[in-house]
Amino acid sequence: MRIVLLGGGGHASDVLGALEALNAKSCNGPGIFIEVAGILADDDVAPERFGHRGIRQIGNIDDLRHIDATHYIACVGYPKGRKSVVDRANDHALAPFTVIHPRAWLSSDVVIGAGAVILANACISASVTIGAHACISNGAIVGHDCRIADFVSVMPGACISGNASLGDGCMIGANATVLEGLSVGAWAAVGAGAVVTSHIPENVVAKGMPARHA
């Protein structure tokens, strides 16, 4: 299996670490080894970020059609940027690859969309649905029966309580909390450390305890 990473920032470094852990733990299935073809990014990637891991930038995202690979991962931390990358990648024949770090814990009935990324020490409880290209970051907690839509980002240490709903492309900041049964609308952003105690509409920024529209 040969994968190309789309994006060369900090999130790409986290994703690469998850792939390295999967190879080290042989969690990919019999005879499957994940080979990273390289990084495609529109901006120049500092060689020192990935060079010591044997990975280099091999072009920009528009070069995807020329890359010898079978799968891609959209390695952009922010939802709108990640969606833009996926929209461009969908013009090509490569398939999105779903990443689940071997140190993440998932209930057996979790449903995960194509291209989603679940990083180390994330905890995903029963009957959760996670959309395509969503990212559940390091140490985040998602409670039972939550609905996580496409392109959502749940940042490190965030806690999504049971029966919550996160709309397309919303972002939950580091160490923020969404209380049980509440919803965060599409493309909204919840600030780091905020506590969501009421429904958050689409396309707003909410901060504080309790979280209020900025």
mmCIF file with all atom_site columns, C-alpha atoms in Angstrom:
data_model
loop_
_atom_site.group_PDB
_atom_site.id
_atom_site.type_symbol
_atom_site.label_atom_id
_atom_site.label_alt_id
_atom_site.label_comp_id
_atom_site.label_asym_id
_atom_site.label_entity_id
_atom_site.label_seq_id
_atom_site.pdbx_PDB_ins_code
_atom_site.Cartn_x
_atom_site.Cartn_y
_atom_site.Cartn_z
_atom_site.occupancy
_atom_site.B_iso_or_equiv
_atom_site.pdbx_formal_charge
_atom_site.auth_seq_id
_atom_site.auth_comp_id
_atom_site.auth_asym_id
_atom_site.auth_atom_id
_atom_site.pdbx_PDB_model_num
ATOM 1   C CA . MET A 1 1   ? 0.000   0.000  0.000   1.00 0.00 ? 1   MET A CA 1
ATOM 2   C CA . ARG A 1 2   ? 1.524   3.298  -1.118  1.00 0.00 ? 2   ARG A CA 1
ATOM 3   C CA . ILE A 1 3   ? 0.164   6.525  0.358   1.00 0.00 ? 3   ILE A CA 1
ATOM 4   C CA . VAL A 1 4   ? 0.787   10.203 -0.341  1.00 0.00 ? 4   VAL A CA 1
ATOM 5   C CA . LEU A 1 5   ? 0.255   12.858 2.332   1.00 0.00 ? 5   LEU A CA 1
ATOM 6   C CA . LEU A 1 6   ? -1.541  16.012 1.186   1.00 0.00 ? 6   LEU A CA 1
ATOM 7   C CA . GLY A 1 7   ? -0.229  18.784 3.427   1.00 0.00 ? 7   GLY A CA 1
ATOM 8   C CA . GLY A 1 8   ? 3.094   19.295 5.161   1.00 0.00 ? 8   GLY A CA 1
ATOM 9   C CA . GLY A 1 9   ? 2.403   20.992 8.497   1.00 0.00 ? 9   GLY A CA 1
ATOM 10  C CA . GLY A 1 10  ? 2.063   19.784 12.050  1.00 0.00 ? 10  GLY A CA 1
ATOM 11  C CA . HIS A 1 11  ? -1.015  17.681 11.352  1.00 0.00 ? 11  HIS A CA 1
ATOM 12  C CA . ALA A 1 12  ? 0.881   15.816 8.626   1.00 0.00 ? 12  ALA A CA 1
ATOM 13  C CA . SER A 1 13  ? 3.579   15.054 11.203  1.00 0.00 ? 13  SER A CA 1
ATOM 14  C CA . ASP A 1 14  ? 0.940   13.602 13.548  1.00 0.00 ? 14  ASP A CA 1
ATOM 15  C CA . VAL A 1 15  ? -0.549  11.489 10.751  1.00 0.00 ? 15  VAL A CA 1
ATOM 16  C CA . LEU A 1 16  ? 2.881   10.219 9.760   1.00 0.00 ? 16  LEU A CA 1
ATOM 17  C CA . GLY A 1 17  ? 3.488   9.206  13.375  1.00 0.00 ? 17  GLY A CA 1
ATOM 18  C CA . ALA A 1 18  ? 0.255   7.216  13.345  1.00 0.00 ? 18  ALA A CA 1
ATOM 19  C CA . LEU A 1 19  ? 1.293   5.443  10.136  1.00 0.00 ? 19  LEU A CA 1
ATOM 20  C CA . GLU A 1 20  ? 4.677   4.617  11.635  1.00 0.00 ? 20  GLU A CA 1
ATOM 21  C CA . ALA A 1 21  ? 2.948   3.196  14.720  1.00 0.00 ? 21  ALA A CA 1
ATOM 22  C CA . LEU A 1 22  ? 0.654   1.085  12.532  1.00 0.00 ? 22  LEU A CA 1
ATOM 23  C CA . ASN A 1 23  ? 3.613   -0.381 10.682  1.00 0.00 ? 23  ASN A CA 1
ATOM 24  C CA . ALA A 1 24  ? 5.478   -1.033 13.922  1.00 0.00 ? 24  ALA A CA 1
ATOM 25  C CA . LYS A 1 25  ? 2.486   -2.815 15.471  1.00 0.00 ? 25  LYS A CA 1
ATOM 26  C CA . SER A 1 26  ? 1.601   -4.752 12.302  1.00 0.00 ? 26  SER A CA 1
ATOM 27  C CA . CYS A 1 27  ? -2.021  -3.614 12.620  1.00 0.00 ? 27  CYS A CA 1
ATOM 28  C CA . ASN A 1 28  ? -2.612  -3.313 8.888   1.00 0.00 ? 28  ASN A CA 1
ATOM 29  C CA . GLY A 1 29  ? -3.507  -6.909 8.146   1.00 0.00 ? 29  GLY A CA 1
ATOM 30  C CA . PRO A 1 30  ? -1.458  -9.856 6.862   1.00 0.00 ? 30  PRO A CA 1
ATOM 31  C CA . GLY A 1 31  ? 1.271   -8.787 4.473   1.00 0.00 ? 31  GLY A CA 1
ATOM 32  C CA . ILE A 1 32  ? 0.216   -5.116 4.393   1.00 0.00 ? 32  ILE A CA 1
ATOM 33  C CA . PHE A 1 33  ? 2.876   -2.451 4.845   1.00 0.00 ? 33  PHE A CA 1
ATOM 34  C CA . ILE A 1 34  ? 2.128   1.262  4.512   1.00 0.00 ? 34  ILE A CA 1
ATOM 35  C CA . GLU A 1 35  ? 4.707   3.019  2.373   1.00 0.00 ? 35  GLU A CA 1
ATOM 36  C CA . VAL A 1 36  ? 4.628   6.817  2.287   1.00 0.00 ? 36  VAL A CA 1
ATOM 37  C CA . ALA A 1 37  ? 5.429   8.031  -1.218  1.00 0.00 ? 37  ALA A CA 1
ATOM 38  C CA . GLY A 1 38  ? 6.017   11.572 0.009   1.00 0.00 ? 38  GLY A CA 1
ATOM 39  C CA . ILE A 1 39  ? 4.313   14.869 0.724   1.00 0.00 ? 39  ILE A CA 1
ATOM 40  C CA . LEU A 1 40  ? 2.403   17.106 -1.654  1.00 0.00 ? 40  LEU A CA 1
ATOM 41  C CA . ALA A 1 41  ? 1.862   20.651 -0.370  1.00 0.00 ? 41  ALA A CA 1
ATOM 42  C CA . ASP A 1 42  ? 1.194   24.006 -1.980  1.00 0.00 ? 42  ASP A CA 1
ATOM 43  C CA . ASP A 1 43  ? 3.731   25.715 0.291   1.00 0.00 ? 43  ASP A CA 1
ATOM 44  C CA . ASP A 1 44  ? 7.354   24.705 0.691   1.00 0.00 ? 44  ASP A CA 1
ATOM 45  C CA . VAL A 1 45  ? 7.799   22.198 3.516   1.00 0.00 ? 45  VAL A CA 1
ATOM 46  C CA . ALA A 1 46  ? 10.838  22.694 5.734   1.00 0.00 ? 46  ALA A CA 1
ATOM 47  C CA . PRO A 1 47  ? 13.179  19.747 5.001   1.00 0.00 ? 47  PRO A CA 1
ATOM 48  C CA . GLU A 1 48  ? 14.009  19.314 8.681   1.00 0.00 ? 48  GLU A CA 1
ATOM 49  C CA . ARG A 1 49  ? 10.365  18.592 9.576   1.00 0.00 ? 49  ARG A CA 1
ATOM 50  C CA . PHE A 1 50  ? 10.279  15.217 7.803   1.00 0.00 ? 50  PHE A CA 1
ATOM 51  C CA . GLY A 1 51  ? 13.746  14.606 6.351   1.00 0.00 ? 51  GLY A CA 1
ATOM 52  C CA . HIS A 1 52  ? 15.035  12.738 9.403   1.00 0.00 ? 52  HIS A CA 1
ATOM 53  C CA . ARG A 1 53  ? 12.109  10.319 8.925   1.00 0.00 ? 53  ARG A CA 1
ATOM 54  C CA . GLY A 1 54  ? 13.016  9.627  5.308   1.00 0.00 ? 54  GLY A CA 1
ATOM 55  C CA . ILE A 1 55  ? 10.046  11.571 3.908   1.00 0.00 ? 55  ILE A CA 1
ATOM 56  C CA . ARG A 1 56  ? 10.341  14.499 1.507   1.00 0.00 ? 56  ARG A CA 1
ATOM 57  C CA . GLN A 1 57  ? 8.149   16.894 -0.394  1.00 0.00 ? 57  GLN A CA 1
ATOM 58  C CA . ILE A 1 58  ? 7.656   15.625 -3.944  1.00 0.00 ? 58  ILE A CA 1
ATOM 59  C CA . GLY A 1 59  ? 5.522   18.414 -5.378  1.00 0.00 ? 59  GLY A CA 1
ATOM 60  C CA . ASN A 1 60  ? 2.368   20.396 -4.814  1.00 0.00 ? 60  ASN A CA 1
ATOM 61  C CA . ILE A 1 61  ? -1.162  19.066 -4.563  1.00 0.00 ? 61  ILE A CA 1
ATOM 62  C CA . ASP A 1 62  ? -1.865  19.589 -8.258  1.00 0.00 ? 62  ASP A CA 1
ATOM 63  C CA . ASP A 1 63  ? 0.887   17.041 -8.991  1.00 0.00 ? 63  ASP A CA 1
ATOM 64  C CA . LEU A 1 64  ? -1.272  14.283 -7.505  1.00 0.00 ? 64  LEU A CA 1
ATOM 65  C CA . ARG A 1 65  ? -2.189  12.921 -10.936 1.00 0.00 ? 65  ARG A CA 1
ATOM 66  C CA . HIS A 1 66  ? 1.469   12.067 -11.572 1.00 0.00 ? 66  HIS A CA 1
ATOM 67  C CA . ILE A 1 67  ? 2.197   10.295 -8.281  1.00 0.00 ? 67  ILE A CA 1
ATOM 68  C CA . ASP A 1 68  ? 2.717   6.547  -8.046  1.00 0.00 ? 68  ASP A CA 1
ATOM 69  C CA . ALA A 1 69  ? 0.418   5.816  -5.104  1.00 0.00 ? 69  ALA A CA 1
ATOM 70  C CA . THR A 1 70  ? -2.813  3.994  -4.291  1.00 0.00 ? 70  THR A CA 1
ATOM 71  C CA . HIS A 1 71  ? -4.218  6.176  -1.494  1.00 0.00 ? 71  HIS A CA 1
ATOM 72  C CA . TYR A 1 72  ? -4.039  9.685  -0.086  1.00 0.00 ? 72  TYR A CA 1
ATOM 73  C CA . ILE A 1 73  ? -4.572  11.275 3.331   1.00 0.00 ? 73  ILE A CA 1
ATOM 74  C CA . ALA A 1 74  ? -5.693  14.905 3.613   1.00 0.00 ? 74  ALA A CA 1
ATOM 75  C CA . CYS A 1 75  ? -3.259  16.143 6.274   1.00 0.00 ? 75  CYS A CA 1
ATOM 76  C CA . VAL A 1 76  ? -4.614  19.645 6.873   1.00 0.00 ? 76  VAL A CA 1
ATOM 77  C CA . GLY A 1 77  ? -5.636  20.464 10.419  1.00 0.00 ? 77  GLY A CA 1
ATOM 78  C CA . TYR A 1 78  ? -8.353  23.034 9.729   1.00 0.00 ? 78  TYR A CA 1
ATOM 79  C CA . PRO A 1 79  ? -11.639 21.799 8.274   1.00 0.00 ? 79  PRO A CA 1
ATOM 80  C CA . LYS A 1 80  ? -12.074 24.261 5.386   1.00 0.00 ? 80  LYS A CA 1
ATOM 81  C CA . GLY A 1 81  ? -8.519  23.701 4.218   1.00 0.00 ? 81  GLY A CA 1
ATOM 82  C CA . ARG A 1 82  ? -8.945  19.943 4.489   1.00 0.00 ? 82  ARG A CA 1
ATOM 83  C CA . LYS A 1 83  ? -12.150 20.038 2.449   1.00 0.00 ? 83  LYS A CA 1
ATOM 84  C CA . SER A 1 84  ? -10.439 22.122 -0.232  1.00 0.00 ? 84  SER A CA 1
ATOM 85  C CA . VAL A 1 85  ? -7.639  19.549 -0.478  1.00 0.00 ? 85  VAL A CA 1
ATOM 86  C CA . VAL A 1 86  ? -10.106 16.658 -0.693  1.00 0.00 ? 86  VAL A CA 1
ATOM 87  C CA . ASP A 1 87  ? -12.113 18.423 -3.400  1.00 0.00 ? 87  ASP A CA 1
ATOM 88  C CA . ARG A 1 88  ? -8.941  18.674 -5.469  1.00 0.00 ? 88  ARG A CA 1
ATOM 89  C CA . ALA A 1 89  ? -7.917  15.087 -4.743  1.00 0.00 ? 89  ALA A CA 1
ATOM 90  C CA . ASN A 1 90  ? -11.305 13.747 -5.813  1.00 0.00 ? 90  ASN A CA 1
ATOM 91  C CA . ASP A 1 91  ? -10.455 14.584 -9.428  1.00 0.00 ? 91  ASP A CA 1
ATOM 92  C CA . HIS A 1 92  ? -7.952  11.710 -9.382  1.00 0.00 ? 92  HIS A CA 1
ATOM 93  C CA . ALA A 1 93  ? -8.154  7.953  -9.027  1.00 0.00 ? 93  ALA A CA 1
ATOM 94  C CA . LEU A 1 94  ? -6.539  7.634  -5.590  1.00 0.00 ? 94  LEU A CA 1
ATOM 95  C CA . ALA A 1 95  ? -8.692  6.455  -2.686  1.00 0.00 ? 95  ALA A CA 1
ATOM 96  C CA . PRO A 1 96  ? -8.792  8.163  0.725   1.00 0.00 ? 96  PRO A CA 1
ATOM 97  C CA . PHE A 1 97  ? -7.069  6.195  3.480   1.00 0.00 ? 97  PHE A CA 1
ATOM 98  C CA . THR A 1 98  ? -8.536  5.977  6.986   1.00 0.00 ? 98  THR A CA 1
ATOM 99  C CA . VAL A 1 99  ? -6.019  6.203  9.840   1.00 0.00 ? 99  VAL A CA 1
ATOM 100 C CA . ILE A 1 100 ? -6.658  4.784  13.318  1.00 0.00 ? 100 ILE A CA 1
ATOM 101 C CA . HIS A 1 101 ? -3.665  4.986  15.637  1.00 0.00 ? 101 HIS A CA 1
ATOM 102 C CA . PRO A 1 102 ? -3.086  1.651  17.429  1.00 0.00 ? 102 PRO A CA 1
ATOM 103 C CA . ARG A 1 103 ? -3.209  3.455  20.793  1.00 0.00 ? 103 ARG A CA 1
ATOM 104 C CA . ALA A 1 104 ? -6.702  4.841  20.147  1.00 0.00 ? 104 ALA A CA 1
ATOM 105 C CA . TRP A 1 105 ? -9.616  3.023  21.794  1.00 0.00 ? 105 TRP A CA 1
ATOM 106 C CA . LEU A 1 106 ? -12.821 2.522  19.811  1.00 0.00 ? 106 LEU A CA 1
ATOM 107 C CA . SER A 1 107 ? -16.006 0.675  20.684  1.00 0.00 ? 107 SER A CA 1
ATOM 108 C CA . SER A 1 108 ? -16.666 -2.214 18.322  1.00 0.00 ? 108 SER A CA 1
ATOM 109 C CA . ASP A 1 109 ? -19.735 -0.559 16.787  1.00 0.00 ? 109 ASP A CA 1
ATOM 110 C CA . VAL A 1 110 ? -18.173 2.782  15.815  1.00 0.00 ? 110 VAL A CA 1
ATOM 111 C CA . VAL A 1 111 ? -18.790 3.691  12.160  1.00 0.00 ? 111 VAL A CA 1
ATOM 112 C CA . ILE A 1 112 ? -15.953 5.605  10.500  1.00 0.00 ? 112 ILE A CA 1
ATOM 113 C CA . GLY A 1 113 ? -16.059 7.420  7.165   1.00 0.00 ? 113 GLY A CA 1
ATOM 114 C CA . ALA A 1 114 ? -13.402 7.222  4.476   1.00 0.00 ? 114 ALA A CA 1
ATOM 115 C CA . GLY A 1 115 ? -10.304 9.310  5.075   1.00 0.00 ? 115 GLY A CA 1
ATOM 116 C CA . ALA A 1 116 ? -10.981 9.967  8.767   1.00 0.00 ? 116 ALA A CA 1
ATOM 117 C CA . VAL A 1 117 ? -8.004  10.261 11.121  1.00 0.00 ? 117 VAL A CA 1
ATOM 118 C CA . ILE A 1 118 ? -8.110  9.108  14.758  1.00 0.00 ? 118 ILE A CA 1
ATOM 119 C CA . LEU A 1 119 ? -4.924  9.820  16.669  1.00 0.00 ? 119 LEU A CA 1
ATOM 120 C CA . ALA A 1 120 ? -3.222  8.383  19.745  1.00 0.00 ? 120 ALA A CA 1
ATOM 121 C CA . ASN A 1 121 ? -5.165  8.028  23.002  1.00 0.00 ? 121 ASN A CA 1
ATOM 122 C CA . ALA A 1 122 ? -8.460  9.139  21.505  1.00 0.00 ? 122 ALA A CA 1
ATOM 123 C CA . CYS A 1 123 ? -11.431 7.360  23.087  1.00 0.00 ? 123 CYS A CA 1
ATOM 124 C CA . ILE A 1 124 ? -14.543 6.742  20.973  1.00 0.00 ? 124 ILE A CA 1
ATOM 125 C CA . SER A 1 125 ? -17.505 5.259  22.848  1.00 0.00 ? 125 SER A CA 1
ATOM 126 C CA . ALA A 1 126 ? -20.433 3.108  21.706  1.00 0.00 ? 126 ALA A CA 1
ATOM 127 C CA . SER A 1 127 ? -22.701 3.832  18.732  1.00 0.00 ? 127 SER A CA 1
ATOM 128 C CA . VAL A 1 128 ? -20.691 6.789  17.453  1.00 0.00 ? 128 VAL A CA 1
ATOM 129 C CA . THR A 1 129 ? -20.686 7.788  13.784  1.00 0.00 ? 129 THR A CA 1
ATOM 130 C CA . ILE A 1 130 ? -17.650 9.640  12.428  1.00 0.00 ? 130 ILE A CA 1
ATOM 131 C CA . GLY A 1 131 ? -17.868 11.227 8.986   1.00 0.00 ? 131 GLY A CA 1
ATOM 132 C CA . ALA A 1 132 ? -15.478 11.212 6.062   1.00 0.00 ? 132 ALA A CA 1
ATOM 133 C CA . HIS A 1 133 ? -12.196 13.100 6.527   1.00 0.00 ? 133 HIS A CA 1
ATOM 134 C CA . ALA A 1 134 ? -13.013 13.986 10.132  1.00 0.00 ? 134 ALA A CA 1
ATOM 135 C CA . CYS A 1 135 ? -10.136 14.201 12.604  1.00 0.00 ? 135 CYS A CA 1
ATOM 136 C CA . ILE A 1 136 ? -10.297 13.107 16.238  1.00 0.00 ? 136 ILE A CA 1
ATOM 137 C CA . SER A 1 137 ? -7.020  14.290 17.698  1.00 0.00 ? 137 SER A CA 1
ATOM 138 C CA . ASN A 1 138 ? -4.721  13.089 20.473  1.00 0.00 ? 138 ASN A CA 1
ATOM 139 C CA . GLY A 1 139 ? -6.486  12.347 23.744  1.00 0.00 ? 139 GLY A CA 1
ATOM 140 C CA . ALA A 1 140 ? -9.925  13.526 22.613  1.00 0.00 ? 140 ALA A CA 1
ATOM 141 C CA . ILE A 1 141 ? -13.023 11.797 24.022  1.00 0.00 ? 141 ILE A CA 1
ATOM 142 C CA . VAL A 1 142 ? -16.246 11.187 22.099  1.00 0.00 ? 142 VAL A CA 1
ATOM 143 C CA . GLY A 1 143 ? -19.155 9.893  24.158  1.00 0.00 ? 143 GLY A CA 1
ATOM 144 C CA . HIS A 1 144 ? -21.836 7.373  23.236  1.00 0.00 ? 144 HIS A CA 1
ATOM 145 C CA . ASP A 1 145 ? -24.259 7.973  20.357  1.00 0.00 ? 145 ASP A CA 1
ATOM 146 C CA . CYS A 1 146 ? -22.492 11.073 19.057  1.00 0.00 ? 146 CYS A CA 1
ATOM 147 C CA . ARG A 1 147 ? -22.789 12.049 15.419  1.00 0.00 ? 147 ARG A CA 1
ATOM 148 C CA . ILE A 1 148 ? -19.600 13.550 13.999  1.00 0.00 ? 148 ILE A CA 1
ATOM 149 C CA . ALA A 1 149 ? -20.125 14.833 10.446  1.00 0.00 ? 149 ALA A CA 1
ATOM 150 C CA . ASP A 1 150 ? -17.675 15.118 7.546   1.00 0.00 ? 150 ASP A CA 1
ATOM 151 C CA . PHE A 1 151 ? -14.522 17.261 7.907   1.00 0.00 ? 151 PHE A CA 1
ATOM 152 C CA . VAL A 1 152 ? -14.995 17.889 11.642  1.00 0.00 ? 152 VAL A CA 1
ATOM 153 C CA . SER A 1 153 ? -11.871 18.556 13.728  1.00 0.00 ? 153 SER A CA 1
ATOM 154 C CA . VAL A 1 154 ? -11.904 17.601 17.417  1.00 0.00 ? 154 VAL A CA 1
ATOM 155 C CA . MET A 1 155 ? -8.660  18.987 18.789  1.00 0.00 ? 155 MET A CA 1
ATOM 156 C CA . PRO A 1 156 ? -6.414  17.464 21.496  1.00 0.00 ? 156 PRO A CA 1
ATOM 157 C CA . GLY A 1 157 ? -8.028  16.812 24.856  1.00 0.00 ? 157 GLY A CA 1
ATOM 158 C CA . ALA A 1 158 ? -11.524 17.916 23.815  1.00 0.00 ? 158 ALA A CA 1
ATOM 159 C CA . CYS A 1 159 ? -14.509 16.085 25.288  1.00 0.00 ? 159 CYS A CA 1
ATOM 160 C CA . ILE A 1 160 ? -17.724 15.513 23.333  1.00 0.00 ? 160 ILE A CA 1
ATOM 161 C CA . SER A 1 161 ? -20.394 14.205 25.712  1.00 0.00 ? 161 SER A CA 1
ATOM 162 C CA . GLY A 1 162 ? -22.949 11.577 24.769  1.00 0.00 ? 162 GLY A CA 1
ATOM 163 C CA . ASN A 1 163 ? -25.645 12.193 22.166  1.00 0.00 ? 163 ASN A CA 1
ATOM 164 C CA . ALA A 1 164 ? -23.960 15.355 20.889  1.00 0.00 ? 164 ALA A CA 1
ATOM 165 C CA . SER A 1 165 ? -23.996 16.293 17.214  1.00 0.00 ? 165 SER A CA 1
ATOM 166 C CA . LEU A 1 166 ? -21.199 18.071 15.352  1.00 0.00 ? 166 LEU A CA 1
ATOM 167 C CA . GLY A 1 167 ? -22.106 19.469 11.926  1.00 0.00 ? 167 GLY A CA 1
ATOM 168 C CA . ASP A 1 168 ? -19.980 19.382 8.785   1.00 0.00 ? 168 ASP A CA 1
ATOM 169 C CA . GLY A 1 169 ? -16.620 21.059 9.117   1.00 0.00 ? 169 GLY A CA 1
ATOM 170 C CA . CYS A 1 170 ? -17.011 22.384 12.650  1.00 0.00 ? 170 CYS A CA 1
ATOM 171 C CA . MET A 1 171 ? -13.954 22.598 14.890  1.00 0.00 ? 171 MET A CA 1
ATOM 172 C CA . ILE A 1 172 ? -13.843 21.896 18.619  1.00 0.00 ? 172 ILE A CA 1
ATOM 173 C CA . GLY A 1 173 ? -10.773 23.514 20.183  1.00 0.00 ? 173 GLY A CA 1
ATOM 174 C CA . ALA A 1 174 ? -8.227  21.881 22.459  1.00 0.00 ? 174 ALA A CA 1
ATOM 175 C CA . ASN A 1 175 ? -9.623  20.911 25.880  1.00 0.00 ? 175 ASN A CA 1
ATOM 176 C CA . ALA A 1 176 ? -13.089 22.245 25.012  1.00 0.00 ? 176 ALA A CA 1
ATOM 177 C CA . THR A 1 177 ? -16.219 20.421 26.193  1.00 0.00 ? 177 THR A CA 1
ATOM 178 C CA . VAL A 1 178 ? -19.559 19.922 24.457  1.00 0.00 ? 178 VAL A CA 1
ATOM 179 C CA . LEU A 1 179 ? -22.188 18.884 26.988  1.00 0.00 ? 179 LEU A CA 1
ATOM 180 C CA . GLU A 1 180 ? -24.562 15.985 26.493  1.00 0.00 ? 180 GLU A CA 1
ATOM 181 C CA . GLY A 1 181 ? -27.205 16.170 23.779  1.00 0.00 ? 181 GLY A CA 1
ATOM 182 C CA . LEU A 1 182 ? -26.068 19.499 22.333  1.00 0.00 ? 182 LEU A CA 1
ATOM 183 C CA . SER A 1 183 ? -25.217 20.368 18.749  1.00 0.00 ? 183 SER A CA 1
ATOM 184 C CA . VAL A 1 184 ? -22.558 22.483 17.094  1.00 0.00 ? 184 VAL A CA 1
ATOM 185 C CA . GLY A 1 185 ? -23.573 23.719 13.662  1.00 0.00 ? 185 GLY A CA 1
ATOM 186 C CA . ALA A 1 186 ? -21.742 23.251 10.389  1.00 0.00 ? 186 ALA A CA 1
ATOM 187 C CA . TRP A 1 187 ? -18.488 25.215 10.012  1.00 0.00 ? 187 TRP A CA 1
ATOM 188 C CA . ALA A 1 188 ? -18.739 26.680 13.501  1.00 0.00 ? 188 ALA A CA 1
ATOM 189 C CA . ALA A 1 189 ? -15.678 26.897 15.744  1.00 0.00 ? 189 ALA A CA 1
ATOM 190 C CA . VAL A 1 190 ? -15.542 26.355 19.501  1.00 0.00 ? 190 VAL A CA 1
ATOM 191 C CA . GLY A 1 191 ? -12.545 27.961 21.176  1.00 0.00 ? 191 GLY A CA 1
ATOM 192 C CA . ALA A 1 192 ? -9.933  26.156 23.220  1.00 0.00 ? 192 ALA A CA 1
ATOM 193 C CA . GLY A 1 193 ? -11.121 25.381 26.740  1.00 0.00 ? 193 GLY A CA 1
ATOM 194 C CA . ALA A 1 194 ? -14.682 26.529 26.061  1.00 0.00 ? 194 ALA A CA 1
ATOM 195 C CA . VAL A 1 195 ? -17.693 24.755 27.552  1.00 0.00 ? 195 VAL A CA 1
ATOM 196 C CA . VAL A 1 196 ? -20.690 24.415 25.248  1.00 0.00 ? 196 VAL A CA 1
ATOM 197 C CA . THR A 1 197 ? -23.865 24.544 27.369  1.00 0.00 ? 197 THR A CA 1
ATOM 198 C CA . SER A 1 198 ? -26.374 25.368 24.596  1.00 0.00 ? 198 SER A CA 1
ATOM 199 C CA . HIS A 1 199 ? -26.712 24.691 20.884  1.00 0.00 ? 199 HIS A CA 1
ATOM 200 C CA . ILE A 1 200 ? -24.189 26.536 18.688  1.00 0.00 ? 200 ILE A CA 1
ATOM 201 C CA . PRO A 1 201 ? -25.471 27.752 15.286  1.00 0.00 ? 201 PRO A CA 1
ATOM 202 C CA . GLU A 1 202 ? -23.713 27.311 11.974  1.00 0.00 ? 202 GLU A CA 1
ATOM 203 C CA . ASN A 1 203 ? -20.765 29.499 10.932  1.00 0.00 ? 203 ASN A CA 1
ATOM 204 C CA . VAL A 1 204 ? -20.119 31.183 14.275  1.00 0.00 ? 204 VAL A CA 1
ATOM 205 C CA . VAL A 1 205 ? -17.186 31.299 16.667  1.00 0.00 ? 205 VAL A CA 1
ATOM 206 C CA . ALA A 1 206 ? -18.036 30.500 20.289  1.00 0.00 ? 206 ALA A CA 1
ATOM 207 C CA . LYS A 1 207 ? -15.654 31.063 23.216  1.00 0.00 ? 207 LYS A CA 1
ATOM 208 C CA . GLY A 1 208 ? -15.622 30.957 26.976  1.00 0.00 ? 208 GLY A CA 1
ATOM 209 C CA . MET A 1 209 ? -17.391 29.214 29.865  1.00 0.00 ? 209 MET A CA 1
ATOM 210 C CA . PRO A 1 210 ? -20.194 29.007 28.967  1.00 0.00 ? 210 PRO A CA 1
ATOM 211 C CA . ALA A 1 211 ? -19.394 29.326 25.285  1.00 0.00 ? 211 ALA A CA 1
ATOM 212 C CA . ARG A 1 212 ? -20.924 32.400 23.659  1.00 0.00 ? 212 ARG A CA 1
ATOM 213 C CA . HIS A 1 213 ? -20.831 33.723 20.103  1.00 0.00 ? 213 HIS A CA 1
ATOM 214 C CA . ALA A 1 214 ? -17.744 35.888 19.643  1.00 0.00 ? 214 ALA A CA 1
#
